[in-house]
XYZ file of C-alpha atoms in Angstrom:
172
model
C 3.373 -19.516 -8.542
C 6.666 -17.863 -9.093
C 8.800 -17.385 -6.041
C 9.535 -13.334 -4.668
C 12.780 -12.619 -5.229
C 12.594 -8.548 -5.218
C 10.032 -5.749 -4.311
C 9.673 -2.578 -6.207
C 7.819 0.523 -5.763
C 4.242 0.339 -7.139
C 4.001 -4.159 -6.966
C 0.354 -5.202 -5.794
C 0.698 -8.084 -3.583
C -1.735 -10.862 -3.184
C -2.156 -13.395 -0.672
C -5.325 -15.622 0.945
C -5.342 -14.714 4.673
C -7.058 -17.391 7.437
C -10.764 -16.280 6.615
C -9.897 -17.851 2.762
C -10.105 -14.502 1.107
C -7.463 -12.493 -0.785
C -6.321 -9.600 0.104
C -3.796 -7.012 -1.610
C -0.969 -4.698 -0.343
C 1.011 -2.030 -2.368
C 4.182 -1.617 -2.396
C 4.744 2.324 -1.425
C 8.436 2.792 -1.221
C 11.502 0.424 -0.073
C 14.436 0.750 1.473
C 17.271 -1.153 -0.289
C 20.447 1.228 -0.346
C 21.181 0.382 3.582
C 20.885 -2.417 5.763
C 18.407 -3.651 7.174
C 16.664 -3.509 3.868
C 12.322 -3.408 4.102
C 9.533 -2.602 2.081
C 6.631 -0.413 3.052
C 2.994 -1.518 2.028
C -0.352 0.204 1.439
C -3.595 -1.947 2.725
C -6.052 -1.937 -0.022
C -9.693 -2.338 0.726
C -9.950 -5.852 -1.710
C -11.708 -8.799 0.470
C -13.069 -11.382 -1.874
C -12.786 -15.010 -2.733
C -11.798 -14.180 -6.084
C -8.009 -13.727 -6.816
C -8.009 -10.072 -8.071
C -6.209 -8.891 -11.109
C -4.087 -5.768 -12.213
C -7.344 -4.770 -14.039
C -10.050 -4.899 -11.122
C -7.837 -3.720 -8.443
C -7.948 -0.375 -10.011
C -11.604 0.364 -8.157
C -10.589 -0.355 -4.822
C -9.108 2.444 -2.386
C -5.905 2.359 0.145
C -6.325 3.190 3.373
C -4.301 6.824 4.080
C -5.043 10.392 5.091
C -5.228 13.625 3.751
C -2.231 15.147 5.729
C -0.633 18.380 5.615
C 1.120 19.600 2.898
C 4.705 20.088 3.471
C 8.006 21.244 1.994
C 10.323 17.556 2.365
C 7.959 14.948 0.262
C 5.893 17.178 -2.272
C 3.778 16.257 -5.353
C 4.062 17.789 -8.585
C 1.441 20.386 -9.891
C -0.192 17.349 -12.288
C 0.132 15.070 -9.157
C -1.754 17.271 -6.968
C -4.600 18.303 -9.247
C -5.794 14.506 -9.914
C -5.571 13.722 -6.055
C -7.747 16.406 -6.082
C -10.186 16.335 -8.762
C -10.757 12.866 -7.441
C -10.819 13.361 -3.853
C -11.807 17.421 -3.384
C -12.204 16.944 0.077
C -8.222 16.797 0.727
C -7.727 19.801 -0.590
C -5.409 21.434 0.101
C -4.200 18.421 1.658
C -1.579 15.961 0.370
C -2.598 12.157 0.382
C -0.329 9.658 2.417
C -0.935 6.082 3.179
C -0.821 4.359 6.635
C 2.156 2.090 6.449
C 2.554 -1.574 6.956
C 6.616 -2.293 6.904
C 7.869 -5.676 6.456
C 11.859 -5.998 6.679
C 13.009 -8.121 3.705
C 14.840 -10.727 6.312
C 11.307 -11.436 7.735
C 9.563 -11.368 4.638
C 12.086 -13.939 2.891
C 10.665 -16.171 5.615
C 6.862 -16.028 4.699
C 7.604 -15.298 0.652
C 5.639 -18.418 -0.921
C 2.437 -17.533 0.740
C 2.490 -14.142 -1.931
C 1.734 -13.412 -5.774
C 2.994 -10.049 -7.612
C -0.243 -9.159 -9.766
C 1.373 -6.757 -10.879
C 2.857 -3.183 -10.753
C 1.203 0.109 -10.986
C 3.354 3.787 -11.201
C 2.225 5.324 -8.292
C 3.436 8.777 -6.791
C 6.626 8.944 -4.637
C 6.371 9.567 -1.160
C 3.103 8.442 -0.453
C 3.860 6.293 2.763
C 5.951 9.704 3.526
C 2.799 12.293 3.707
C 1.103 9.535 5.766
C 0.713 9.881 9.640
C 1.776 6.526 10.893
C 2.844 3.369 10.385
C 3.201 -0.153 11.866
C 5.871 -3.215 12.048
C 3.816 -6.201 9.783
C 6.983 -8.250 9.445
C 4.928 -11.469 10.436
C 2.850 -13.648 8.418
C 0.821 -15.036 11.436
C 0.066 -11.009 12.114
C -0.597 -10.054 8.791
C -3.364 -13.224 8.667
C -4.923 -12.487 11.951
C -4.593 -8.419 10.684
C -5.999 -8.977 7.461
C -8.789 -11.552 8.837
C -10.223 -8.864 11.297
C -11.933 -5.619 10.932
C -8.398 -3.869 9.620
C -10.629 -1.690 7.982
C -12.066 -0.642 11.386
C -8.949 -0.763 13.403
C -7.424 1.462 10.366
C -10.219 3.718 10.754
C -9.779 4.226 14.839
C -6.415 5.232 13.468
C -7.682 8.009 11.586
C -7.110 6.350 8.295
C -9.710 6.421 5.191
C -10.168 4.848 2.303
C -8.889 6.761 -0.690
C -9.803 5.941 -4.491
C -6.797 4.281 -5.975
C -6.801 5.804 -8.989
C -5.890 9.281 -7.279
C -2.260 8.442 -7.185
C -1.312 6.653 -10.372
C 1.431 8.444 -12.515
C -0.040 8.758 -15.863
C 2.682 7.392 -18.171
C 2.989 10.389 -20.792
């Protein structure tokens, strides 16, 4: 496995928590310009014993909100419409995921226990329209997180899961 040496906007993270299955975050936005530097990660709903791929990922969800639509992070026209045409519901909504933010000192620490998969164009802002966020800068609570119910502490939260698909950037 290749060591970390960067984060970018739109990498799909994998790593095997304490219960032995892999899980995934995406990488949302980071913060690189200033220190301290961090990332900011989506939880995606993958929980299996088999390591997932760029291909298969693409049918699981993040966990987010449909959250009011404001003037300071918008979508595009074309952004909008496939959020939703996939997820009608939102409308007239804008998704945002619930963030997990790991500052790059910490996460330099606890590096080798990750794999990129990958790297999907996702929209910008998404971790911006969402309605909260939490400090995952540890690997023993991102195992313990990620070995739980996060789907039901997410949930308590007000968070759903969201098709993934809904916030790719079509490459034209």
């Amino acid at each position: 496995m290749q060591k970390i040496t960067d984060i970018h906007q739109g990498d799909l993270l994998t790593f095997r928590a304490v219960d032995n299955k892999y899980k995934v975050l995406l990488c949302t936005s980071t913060c690189k310009v200033r220190s301290p530097q961090y990332f900011t990660f989506a939880a995606l709903t993958y929980d299996s014993s088999d390591k997932p791929t760029i291909t298969n990922i693409l049918d699981y969800e993040f966990l987010g909100i449909g959250n009011t639509k404001n003037d300071y992070f918008k979508y595009s026209d074309i952004e909008l419409n496939k959020m939703w045409t996939i997820h009608p519901e939102t409308k007239p909504y804008y998704l945002g995921s619930y963030g997990l933010t790991i500052w790059r000192k910490d996460f330099m620490k606890f590096r080798e226990n990750f794999e990129v998969i990958g790297n999907l164009k996702i929209v910008d802002n998404l971790d911006k329209n969402g309605n909260s966020s939490m400090n995952a800068s540890g690997w023993t609570f991102l195992n313990q997180f990620f070995s739980g119910n996060y789907n039901l502490v997410l949930s308590n939260r007000g968070q759903k899961p969201f098709k993934l698909k809904s916030i790719l950037v079509d490459e034209v």
